[in-house]
């Protein structure tokens, strides 16, 4: 039986900070403890870079070589182009609407920059980076990289020209997304036209939030503005969505990983001992090599 799912919290963007010199982001979670560490499990972290103008430069801005272990980084570009290189030998550029899904797992070094040619012209960047946790049994598996172009997304047309649901991961109304995930995850862009009014069905025990990328959207009758996040209680399935103007909403929903976590710096493990091991392995060159 379907039951209404209520809003637990609407969050305006927290104060922004820079990640390297290329990404001006609002960290919605884990943040300052407003949301508990595992509240959005399997999603551990969300850095949201709202539309920000970067002037032209010959030296692409970004974040230099750094390690990760124990999880995946998922980067979605809405405006601008982002390049990635890692010590597993993977690299790629994502443009507007595209996604890079990088599984650090046992460990990589990587760097994340504005794409070179894009940087020379400068422009507006808008992006989201998520850290998606891995269950203990997959934390030490091999690194992996999935470049996912917007044209590969599953596409579901909402009836009556209300807009489209782009399915990045998981499945919506029988349309599935191209991303491989280690645990059940639903990730969609709702690209909504003015006058949409529909019910989005979610799985009650999946932790679920919306991030409003563009425009405003009415959720269960409450207006949520651009750059704000809506966290849902785990008390039902049906979310009522309507729009007066065009809007874009990122939907994240996933089955929680019910394991203890021990996050530290760029690592996300289950125990303190595994964090110490990660630093040992890093210092002993076990994350490979990547040129700065
Ligand atoms: Mn990184």
PDB file of C-alpha atoms and ligand atoms in Angstrom:
ATOM      1  CA  UNK A   1       0.000   0.000   0.000  1.00  0.00           C
ATOM      2  CA  UNK A   2       1.288   3.466  -0.896  1.00  0.00           C
ATOM      3  CA  UNK A   3       1.447   6.081   1.792  1.00  0.00           C
ATOM      4  CA  UNK A   4       2.513   9.725   1.724  1.00  0.00           C
ATOM      5  CA  UNK A   5       6.167  10.352   2.545  1.00  0.00           C
ATOM      6  CA  UNK A   6       6.735  13.430   4.665  1.00  0.00           C
ATOM      7  CA  UNK A   7       9.484  16.050   4.647  1.00  0.00           C
ATOM      8  CA  UNK A   8      11.879  15.771   7.585  1.00  0.00           C
ATOM      9  CA  UNK A   9      13.823  18.927   6.845  1.00  0.00           C
ATOM     10  CA  UNK A  10      14.315  21.599   4.192  1.00  0.00           C
ATOM     11  CA  UNK A  11      17.877  22.886   4.263  1.00  0.00           C
ATOM     12  CA  UNK A  12      19.076  26.148   2.730  1.00  0.00           C
ATOM     13  CA  UNK A  13      22.667  25.921   1.427  1.00  0.00           C
ATOM     14  CA  UNK A  14      25.196  26.026   4.291  1.00  0.00           C
ATOM     15  CA  UNK A  15      28.058  28.584   4.003  1.00  0.00           C
ATOM     16  CA  UNK A  16      30.232  27.860   0.950  1.00  0.00           C
ATOM     17  CA  UNK A  17      33.888  26.883   1.034  1.00  0.00           C
ATOM     18  CA  UNK A  18      36.500  26.199  -1.646  1.00  0.00           C
ATOM     19  CA  UNK A  19      37.715  22.716  -2.504  1.00  0.00           C
ATOM     20  CA  UNK A  20      41.113  23.369  -4.053  1.00  0.00           C
ATOM     21  CA  UNK A  21      40.795  26.529  -6.134  1.00  0.00           C
ATOM     22  CA  UNK A  22      38.217  25.135  -8.555  1.00  0.00           C
ATOM     23  CA  UNK A  23      35.139  24.145  -6.639  1.00  0.00           C
ATOM     24  CA  UNK A  24      33.083  26.498  -4.517  1.00  0.00           C
ATOM     25  CA  UNK A  25      30.735  24.195  -2.644  1.00  0.00           C
ATOM     26  CA  UNK A  26      28.060  23.926  -0.010  1.00  0.00           C
ATOM     27  CA  UNK A  27      28.554  20.773   2.030  1.00  0.00           C
ATOM     28  CA  UNK A  28      25.006  19.629   2.844  1.00  0.00           C
ATOM     29  CA  UNK A  29      26.219  16.485   4.596  1.00  0.00           C
ATOM     30  CA  UNK A  30      27.942  15.204   6.649  1.00  0.00           C
ATOM     31  CA  UNK A  31      28.451  18.904   7.389  1.00  0.00           C
ATOM     32  CA  UNK A  32      28.209  20.331  10.861  1.00  0.00           C
ATOM     33  CA  UNK A  33      26.099  17.572  12.391  1.00  0.00           C
ATOM     34  CA  UNK A  34      22.724  19.005  11.372  1.00  0.00           C
ATOM     35  CA  UNK A  35      22.215  15.652   9.706  1.00  0.00           C
ATOM     36  CA  UNK A  36      23.710  12.640  11.503  1.00  0.00           C
ATOM     37  CA  UNK A  37      26.675  10.913   9.817  1.00  0.00           C
ATOM     38  CA  UNK A  38      24.728   7.969   8.472  1.00  0.00           C
ATOM     39  CA  UNK A  39      21.417   9.737   7.897  1.00  0.00           C
ATOM     40  CA  UNK A  40      21.755   9.602   4.097  1.00  0.00           C
ATOM     41  CA  UNK A  41      23.640   6.274   3.937  1.00  0.00           C
ATOM     42  CA  UNK A  42      24.770   4.954   1.467  1.00  0.00           C
ATOM     43  CA  UNK A  43      25.464   8.600   0.511  1.00  0.00           C
ATOM     44  CA  UNK A  44      28.067   9.876   2.963  1.00  0.00           C
ATOM     45  CA  UNK A  45      28.883  13.293   1.556  1.00  0.00           C
ATOM     46  CA  UNK A  46      27.288  15.856  -0.714  1.00  0.00           C
ATOM     47  CA  UNK A  47      29.257  18.847  -1.955  1.00  0.00           C
ATOM     48  CA  UNK A  48      27.112  21.061  -4.127  1.00  0.00           C
ATOM     49  CA  UNK A  49      28.716  23.714  -6.305  1.00  0.00           C
ATOM     50  CA  UNK A  50      25.975  26.181  -7.271  1.00  0.00           C
ATOM     51  CA  UNK A  51      26.369  28.216 -10.464  1.00  0.00           C
ATOM     52  CA  UNK A  52      29.685  30.015 -10.049  1.00  0.00           C
ATOM     53  CA  UNK A  53      31.509  32.046 -12.678  1.00  0.00           C
ATOM     54  CA  UNK A  54      35.202  31.319 -13.155  1.00  0.00           C
ATOM     55  CA  UNK A  55      37.256  33.786 -15.225  1.00  0.00           C
ATOM     56  CA  UNK A  56      39.396  32.564 -18.142  1.00  0.00           C
ATOM     57  CA  UNK A  57      42.798  31.147 -17.210  1.00  0.00           C
ATOM     58  CA  UNK A  58      45.669  29.258 -18.832  1.00  0.00           C
ATOM     59  CA  UNK A  59      46.081  27.188 -15.644  1.00  0.00           C
ATOM     60  CA  UNK A  60      43.015  25.050 -15.003  1.00  0.00           C
ATOM     61  CA  UNK A  61      41.652  25.358 -11.486  1.00  0.00           C
ATOM     62  CA  UNK A  62      40.823  22.331  -9.401  1.00  0.00           C
ATOM     63  CA  UNK A  63      42.111  19.914  -6.803  1.00  0.00           C
ATOM     64  CA  UNK A  64      45.572  18.347  -7.062  1.00  0.00           C
ATOM     65  CA  UNK A  65      46.565  14.740  -6.458  1.00  0.00           C
ATOM     66  CA  UNK A  66      44.925  13.196  -3.390  1.00  0.00           C
ATOM     67  CA  UNK A  67      43.944   9.676  -2.279  1.00  0.00           C
ATOM     68  CA  UNK A  68      40.623   7.965  -1.592  1.00  0.00           C
ATOM     69  CA  UNK A  69      39.761   4.541  -0.204  1.00  0.00           C
ATOM     70  CA  UNK A  70      36.617   2.721   0.815  1.00  0.00           C
ATOM     71  CA  UNK A  71      33.941   4.471  -1.270  1.00  0.00           C
ATOM     72  CA  UNK A  72      32.991   5.976  -4.636  1.00  0.00           C
ATOM     73  CA  UNK A  73      33.030   9.576  -5.813  1.00  0.00           C
ATOM     74  CA  UNK A  74      30.200  10.497  -8.135  1.00  0.00           C
ATOM     75  CA  UNK A  75      30.464  13.853  -9.888  1.00  0.00           C
ATOM     76  CA  UNK A  76      27.594  15.353 -11.849  1.00  0.00           C
ATOM     77  CA  UNK A  77      28.201  18.408 -13.999  1.00  0.00           C
ATOM     78  CA  UNK A  78      25.249  20.672 -14.749  1.00  0.00           C
ATOM     79  CA  UNK A  79      27.300  23.539 -16.220  1.00  0.00           C
ATOM     80  CA  UNK A  80      30.946  23.530 -17.249  1.00  0.00           C
ATOM     81  CA  UNK A  81      33.455  20.763 -17.881  1.00  0.00           C
ATOM     82  CA  UNK A  82      35.420  18.744 -15.346  1.00  0.00           C
ATOM     83  CA  UNK A  83      38.402  16.476 -16.026  1.00  0.00           C
ATOM     84  CA  UNK A  84      39.567  13.512 -13.966  1.00  0.00           C
ATOM     85  CA  UNK A  85      42.800  11.485 -13.871  1.00  0.00           C
ATOM     86  CA  UNK A  86      43.605   8.663 -11.476  1.00  0.00           C
ATOM     87  CA  UNK A  87      46.426   6.291 -10.597  1.00  0.00           C
ATOM     88  CA  UNK A  88      44.424   3.296 -11.859  1.00  0.00           C
ATOM     89  CA  UNK A  89      45.024   4.778 -15.330  1.00  0.00           C
ATOM     90  CA  UNK A  90      41.515   6.095 -15.820  1.00  0.00           C
ATOM     91  CA  UNK A  91      40.724   9.559 -17.030  1.00  0.00           C
ATOM     92  CA  UNK A  92      37.842  11.392 -18.567  1.00  0.00           C
ATOM     93  CA  UNK A  93      36.101  14.683 -19.148  1.00  0.00           C
ATOM     94  CA  UNK A  94      32.491  15.272 -18.296  1.00  0.00           C
ATOM     95  CA  UNK A  95      30.491  18.065 -19.842  1.00  0.00           C
ATOM     96  CA  UNK A  96      27.100  19.516 -19.132  1.00  0.00           C
ATOM     97  CA  UNK A  97      24.741  16.915 -17.745  1.00  0.00           C
ATOM     98  CA  UNK A  98      27.343  14.128 -17.674  1.00  0.00           C
ATOM     99  CA  UNK A  99      28.414  12.003 -14.713  1.00  0.00           C
ATOM    100  CA  UNK A 100      31.672  10.401 -13.661  1.00  0.00           C
ATOM    101  CA  UNK A 101      31.338   7.519 -11.268  1.00  0.00           C
ATOM    102  CA  UNK A 102      34.731   6.691  -9.788  1.00  0.00           C
ATOM    103  CA  UNK A 103      35.053   3.673  -7.518  1.00  0.00           C
ATOM    104  CA  UNK A 104      38.083   4.276  -5.308  1.00  0.00           C
ATOM    105  CA  UNK A 105      37.494   1.024  -3.364  1.00  0.00           C
ATOM    106  CA  UNK A 106      40.972  -0.314  -2.337  1.00  0.00           C
ATOM    107  CA  UNK A 107      42.522   3.009  -3.239  1.00  0.00           C
ATOM    108  CA  UNK A 108      43.443   5.498  -5.919  1.00  0.00           C
ATOM    109  CA  UNK A 109      45.183   8.799  -6.211  1.00  0.00           C
ATOM    110  CA  UNK A 110      43.239  11.198  -8.354  1.00  0.00           C
ATOM    111  CA  UNK A 111      43.042  14.834  -9.402  1.00  0.00           C
ATOM    112  CA  UNK A 112      39.989  16.800 -10.424  1.00  0.00           C
ATOM    113  CA  UNK A 113      40.279  19.899 -12.596  1.00  0.00           C
ATOM    114  CA  UNK A 114      38.309  22.186 -14.824  1.00  0.00           C
ATOM    115  CA  UNK A 115      38.836  20.944 -18.368  1.00  0.00           C
ATOM    116  CA  UNK A 116      41.727  22.719 -20.128  1.00  0.00           C
ATOM    117  CA  UNK A 117      39.955  24.264 -23.128  1.00  0.00           C
ATOM    118  CA  UNK A 118      36.926  25.212 -21.033  1.00  0.00           C
ATOM    119  CA  UNK A 119      39.275  26.931 -18.562  1.00  0.00           C
ATOM    120  CA  UNK A 120      40.814  29.060 -21.328  1.00  0.00           C
ATOM    121  CA  UNK A 121      37.412  30.596 -22.005  1.00  0.00           C
ATOM    122  CA  UNK A 122      36.120  30.471 -18.447  1.00  0.00           C
ATOM    123  CA  UNK A 123      32.447  30.232 -17.680  1.00  0.00           C
ATOM    124  CA  UNK A 124      29.827  29.038 -15.277  1.00  0.00           C
ATOM    125  CA  UNK A 125      30.353  25.826 -13.360  1.00  0.00           C
ATOM    126  CA  UNK A 126      27.584  24.015 -11.512  1.00  0.00           C
ATOM    127  CA  UNK A 127      28.230  20.548 -10.158  1.00  0.00           C
ATOM    128  CA  UNK A 128      27.526  18.022  -7.440  1.00  0.00           C
ATOM    129  CA  UNK A 129      29.989  15.606  -5.884  1.00  0.00           C
ATOM    130  CA  UNK A 130      28.751  12.693  -3.832  1.00  0.00           C
ATOM    131  CA  UNK A 131      30.698  10.200  -1.785  1.00  0.00           C
ATOM    132  CA  UNK A 132      28.877   6.892  -1.955  1.00  0.00           C
ATOM    133  CA  UNK A 133      29.883   4.421   0.724  1.00  0.00           C
ATOM    134  CA  UNK A 134      30.780   0.825  -0.063  1.00  0.00           C
ATOM    135  CA  UNK A 135      29.876  -2.079   2.219  1.00  0.00           C
ATOM    136  CA  UNK A 136      32.839  -3.730   4.007  1.00  0.00           C
ATOM    137  CA  UNK A 137      32.961  -6.614   1.549  1.00  0.00           C
ATOM    138  CA  UNK A 138      33.605  -4.274  -1.399  1.00  0.00           C
ATOM    139  CA  UNK A 139      35.873  -1.693   0.226  1.00  0.00           C
ATOM    140  CA  UNK A 140      39.076  -3.439  -0.840  1.00  0.00           C
ATOM    141  CA  UNK A 141      37.991  -4.439  -4.349  1.00  0.00           C
ATOM    142  CA  UNK A 142      39.685  -3.026  -7.455  1.00  0.00           C
ATOM    143  CA  UNK A 143      39.177   0.615  -8.431  1.00  0.00           C
ATOM    144  CA  UNK A 144      36.859   1.284 -11.332  1.00  0.00           C
ATOM    145  CA  UNK A 145      35.738   4.224 -13.458  1.00  0.00           C
ATOM    146  CA  UNK A 146      32.446   4.765 -15.238  1.00  0.00           C
ATOM    147  CA  UNK A 147      32.116   7.795 -17.499  1.00  0.00           C
ATOM    148  CA  UNK A 148      28.406   8.253 -18.051  1.00  0.00           C
ATOM    149  CA  UNK A 149      27.198  10.675 -20.688  1.00  0.00           C
ATOM    150  CA  UNK A 150      23.845  12.368 -20.401  1.00  0.00           C
ATOM    151  CA  UNK A 151      22.720  10.757 -23.653  1.00  0.00           C
ATOM    152  CA  UNK A 152      23.166   7.328 -21.989  1.00  0.00           C
ATOM    153  CA  UNK A 153      20.762   8.090 -19.138  1.00  0.00           C
ATOM    154  CA  UNK A 154      17.472   6.231 -19.088  1.00  0.00           C
ATOM    155  CA  UNK A 155      14.686   8.593 -20.078  1.00  0.00           C
ATOM    156  CA  UNK A 156      11.112   8.411 -18.895  1.00  0.00           C
ATOM    157  CA  UNK A 157       8.639  10.924 -20.293  1.00  0.00           C
ATOM    158  CA  UNK A 158       6.212  12.093 -17.666  1.00  0.00           C
ATOM    159  CA  UNK A 159       2.693  11.992 -19.141  1.00  0.00           C
ATOM    160  CA  UNK A 160       1.167  15.186 -20.544  1.00  0.00           C
ATOM    161  CA  UNK A 161       4.442  16.952 -21.382  1.00  0.00           C
ATOM    162  CA  UNK A 162       5.302  17.472 -17.684  1.00  0.00           C
ATOM    163  CA  UNK A 163       8.971  16.817 -18.316  1.00  0.00           C
ATOM    164  CA  UNK A 164      11.380  13.913 -18.189  1.00  0.00           C
ATOM    165  CA  UNK A 165      12.946  11.722 -15.557  1.00  0.00           C
ATOM    166  CA  UNK A 166      16.587  11.063 -16.439  1.00  0.00           C
ATOM    167  CA  UNK A 167      17.613   7.838 -14.745  1.00  0.00           C
ATOM    168  CA  UNK A 168      21.320   7.818 -13.869  1.00  0.00           C
ATOM    169  CA  UNK A 169      21.184   4.810 -11.541  1.00  0.00           C
ATOM    170  CA  UNK A 170      18.411   2.464 -10.516  1.00  0.00           C
ATOM    171  CA  UNK A 171      15.067   2.339 -12.203  1.00  0.00           C
ATOM    172  CA  UNK A 172      12.020   4.548 -12.667  1.00  0.00           C
ATOM    173  CA  UNK A 173       8.752   3.187 -14.077  1.00  0.00           C
ATOM    174  CA  UNK A 174      10.632   0.356 -15.794  1.00  0.00           C
ATOM    175  CA  UNK A 175      13.343   2.603 -17.270  1.00  0.00           C
ATOM    176  CA  UNK A 176      16.785   1.820 -15.869  1.00  0.00           C
ATOM    177  CA  UNK A 177      19.929   3.905 -15.610  1.00  0.00           C
ATOM    178  CA  UNK A 178      23.411   3.046 -16.908  1.00  0.00           C
ATOM    179  CA  UNK A 179      25.421   3.391 -13.674  1.00  0.00           C
ATOM    180  CA  UNK A 180      26.580   0.271 -11.888  1.00  0.00           C
ATOM    181  CA  UNK A 181      26.216   0.603  -8.124  1.00  0.00           C
ATOM    182  CA  UNK A 182      27.340  -1.867  -5.439  1.00  0.00           C
ATOM    183  CA  UNK A 183      24.225  -1.357  -3.320  1.00  0.00           C
ATOM    184  CA  UNK A 184      20.698  -0.389  -4.421  1.00  0.00           C
ATOM    185  CA  UNK A 185      20.647   3.279  -5.437  1.00  0.00           C
ATOM    186  CA  UNK A 186      18.134   5.421  -7.282  1.00  0.00           C
ATOM    187  CA  UNK A 187      19.580   8.574  -8.839  1.00  0.00           C
ATOM    188  CA  UNK A 188      17.502  10.735 -11.156  1.00  0.00           C
ATOM    189  CA  UNK A 189      17.325  14.199 -12.625  1.00  0.00           C
ATOM    190  CA  UNK A 190      13.787  15.461 -12.815  1.00  0.00           C
ATOM    191  CA  UNK A 191      13.738  17.950 -15.690  1.00  0.00           C
ATOM    192  CA  UNK A 192      10.317  19.437 -15.159  1.00  0.00           C
ATOM    193  CA  UNK A 193       8.246  21.735 -17.286  1.00  0.00           C
ATOM    194  CA  UNK A 194       6.013  24.471 -15.905  1.00  0.00           C
ATOM    195  CA  UNK A 195       2.728  23.093 -14.630  1.00  0.00           C
ATOM    196  CA  UNK A 196       3.906  19.597 -13.749  1.00  0.00           C
ATOM    197  CA  UNK A 197       1.987  17.863 -10.973  1.00  0.00           C
ATOM    198  CA  UNK A 198       2.695  14.234 -10.201  1.00  0.00           C
ATOM    199  CA  UNK A 199       3.533  11.680  -7.532  1.00  0.00           C
ATOM    200  CA  UNK A 200       7.038  10.270  -7.280  1.00  0.00           C
ATOM    201  CA  UNK A 201       7.130   6.841  -5.697  1.00  0.00           C
ATOM    202  CA  UNK A 202      10.078   6.048  -3.459  1.00  0.00           C
ATOM    203  CA  UNK A 203      11.080   3.098  -1.308  1.00  0.00           C
ATOM    204  CA  UNK A 204      10.261   3.852   2.311  1.00  0.00           C
ATOM    205  CA  UNK A 205      13.423   2.476   3.927  1.00  0.00           C
ATOM    206  CA  UNK A 206      15.729   4.054   1.305  1.00  0.00           C
ATOM    207  CA  UNK A 207      17.235   7.280   2.594  1.00  0.00           C
ATOM    208  CA  UNK A 208      16.001   9.960   0.223  1.00  0.00           C
ATOM    209  CA  UNK A 209      16.662  13.615  -0.530  1.00  0.00           C
ATOM    210  CA  UNK A 210      16.093  16.120  -3.333  1.00  0.00           C
ATOM    211  CA  UNK A 211      18.493  18.871  -4.333  1.00  0.00           C
ATOM    212  CA  UNK A 212      16.916  21.710  -6.314  1.00  0.00           C
ATOM    213  CA  UNK A 213      19.346  22.500  -9.135  1.00  0.00           C
ATOM    214  CA  UNK A 214      17.263  25.012 -11.029  1.00  0.00           C
ATOM    215  CA  UNK A 215      13.971  26.799 -10.471  1.00  0.00           C
ATOM    216  CA  UNK A 216      11.645  26.194  -7.565  1.00  0.00           C
ATOM    217  CA  UNK A 217       9.615  23.105  -6.896  1.00  0.00           C
ATOM    218  CA  UNK A 218       6.631  22.458  -4.664  1.00  0.00           C
ATOM    219  CA  UNK A 219       7.161  19.298  -2.633  1.00  0.00           C
ATOM    220  CA  UNK A 220       4.164  18.035  -0.670  1.00  0.00           C
ATOM    221  CA  UNK A 221       2.774  21.550  -1.093  1.00  0.00           C
ATOM    222  CA  UNK A 222       5.860  23.337   0.280  1.00  0.00           C
ATOM    223  CA  UNK A 223       7.954  25.528  -2.007  1.00  0.00           C
ATOM    224  CA  UNK A 224      11.611  24.539  -2.125  1.00  0.00           C
ATOM    225  CA  UNK A 225      13.902  27.112  -3.719  1.00  0.00           C
ATOM    226  CA  UNK A 226      16.948  26.789  -5.978  1.00  0.00           C
ATOM    227  CA  UNK A 227      20.049  25.342  -4.238  1.00  0.00           C
ATOM    228  CA  UNK A 228      18.049  23.953  -1.280  1.00  0.00           C
ATOM    229  CA  UNK A 229      17.905  20.351  -0.115  1.00  0.00           C
ATOM    230  CA  UNK A 230      14.849  18.405   1.017  1.00  0.00           C
ATOM    231  CA  UNK A 231      15.423  15.437   3.304  1.00  0.00           C
ATOM    232  CA  UNK A 232      12.545  12.993   3.614  1.00  0.00           C
ATOM    233  CA  UNK A 233      11.412  11.030   6.647  1.00  0.00           C
ATOM    234  CA  UNK A 234      11.345   7.238   6.197  1.00  0.00           C
ATOM    235  CA  UNK A 235       7.611   7.111   6.812  1.00  0.00           C
ATOM    236  CA  UNK A 236       6.037   6.442   3.427  1.00  0.00           C
ATOM    237  CA  UNK A 237       6.493   6.244  -0.326  1.00  0.00           C
ATOM    238  CA  UNK A 238       4.642   8.939  -2.219  1.00  0.00           C
ATOM    239  CA  UNK A 239       6.060  12.408  -2.719  1.00  0.00           C
ATOM    240  CA  UNK A 240       3.878  15.042  -4.360  1.00  0.00           C
ATOM    241  CA  UNK A 241       5.741  17.270  -6.808  1.00  0.00           C
ATOM    242  CA  UNK A 242       4.527  20.281  -8.761  1.00  0.00           C
ATOM    243  CA  UNK A 243       6.078  23.202 -10.616  1.00  0.00           C
ATOM    244  CA  UNK A 244       4.932  26.618 -11.771  1.00  0.00           C
ATOM    245  CA  UNK A 245       7.999  27.172 -13.957  1.00  0.00           C
ATOM    246  CA  UNK A 246      10.689  24.917 -15.398  1.00  0.00           C
ATOM    247  CA  UNK A 247      12.839  23.229 -12.763  1.00  0.00           C
ATOM    248  CA  UNK A 248      15.588  20.631 -12.348  1.00  0.00           C
ATOM    249  CA  UNK A 249      15.726  18.411  -9.278  1.00  0.00           C
ATOM    250  CA  UNK A 250      18.355  15.812  -8.388  1.00  0.00           C
ATOM    251  CA  UNK A 251      16.765  12.835  -6.618  1.00  0.00           C
ATOM    252  CA  UNK A 252      18.949  10.607  -4.443  1.00  0.00           C
ATOM    253  CA  UNK A 253      17.589   7.515  -2.779  1.00  0.00           C
ATOM    254  CA  UNK A 254      19.438   4.472  -1.515  1.00  0.00           C
ATOM    255  CA  UNK A 255      19.246   1.465   0.741  1.00  0.00           C
ATOM    256  CA  UNK A 256      21.186   2.225   3.908  1.00  0.00           C
ATOM    257  CA  UNK A 257      24.367   0.253   4.561  1.00  0.00           C
ATOM    258  CA  UNK A 258      23.912  -0.940   8.109  1.00  0.00           C
ATOM    259  CA  UNK A 259      27.547  -1.105   9.199  1.00  0.00           C
ATOM    260  CA  UNK A 260      29.654   1.022  11.513  1.00  0.00           C
ATOM    261  CA  UNK A 261      31.721   3.650   9.690  1.00  0.00           C
ATOM    262  CA  UNK A 262      34.988   5.372  10.485  1.00  0.00           C
ATOM    263  CA  UNK A 263      35.507   8.373   8.210  1.00  0.00           C
ATOM    264  CA  UNK A 264      38.813  10.212   8.307  1.00  0.00           C
ATOM    265  CA  UNK A 265      40.084  12.733   5.762  1.00  0.00           C
ATOM    266  CA  UNK A 266      39.875  11.227   2.275  1.00  0.00           C
ATOM    267  CA  UNK A 267      39.101   7.737   3.578  1.00  0.00           C
ATOM    268  CA  UNK A 268      35.860   6.067   4.600  1.00  0.00           C
ATOM    269  CA  UNK A 269      36.331   2.753   6.354  1.00  0.00           C
ATOM    270  CA  UNK A 270      34.560   0.654   8.999  1.00  0.00           C
ATOM    271  CA  UNK A 271      37.163   0.836  11.770  1.00  0.00           C
ATOM    272  CA  UNK A 272      39.947   3.048  13.089  1.00  0.00           C
ATOM    273  CA  UNK A 273      42.438   0.253  12.427  1.00  0.00           C
ATOM    274  CA  UNK A 274      41.528   0.346   8.730  1.00  0.00           C
ATOM    275  CA  UNK A 275      42.193   4.097   8.639  1.00  0.00           C
ATOM    276  CA  UNK A 276      45.662   3.568  10.117  1.00  0.00           C
ATOM    277  CA  UNK A 277      46.214   0.858   7.504  1.00  0.00           C
ATOM    278  CA  UNK A 278      45.105   3.251   4.745  1.00  0.00           C
ATOM    279  CA  UNK A 279      47.726   5.834   5.790  1.00  0.00           C
ATOM    280  CA  UNK A 280      50.386   3.088   6.019  1.00  0.00           C
ATOM    281  CA  UNK A 281      49.503   1.871   2.539  1.00  0.00           C
ATOM    282  CA  UNK A 282      49.494   5.423   1.198  1.00  0.00           C
ATOM    283  CA  UNK A 283      52.928   6.101   2.695  1.00  0.00           C
ATOM    284  CA  UNK A 284      54.224   2.831   1.255  1.00  0.00           C
ATOM    285  CA  UNK A 285      53.173   3.733  -2.280  1.00  0.00           C
ATOM    286  CA  UNK A 286      50.351   1.193  -2.477  1.00  0.00           C
ATOM    287  CA  UNK A 287      47.997   3.763  -4.003  1.00  0.00           C
ATOM    288  CA  UNK A 288      50.186   3.927  -7.102  1.00  0.00           C
ATOM    289  CA  UNK A 289      51.554   7.071  -8.692  1.00  0.00           C
ATOM    290  CA  UNK A 290      49.982  10.058 -10.380  1.00  0.00           C
ATOM    291  CA  UNK A 291      51.786  13.060 -11.760  1.00  0.00           C
ATOM    292  CA  UNK A 292      50.698  16.435 -10.393  1.00  0.00           C
TER     293      UNK A 292
HETATM  294 MN1  LIG B   1      38.608  13.475  -4.739  1.00  0.00          MN
END
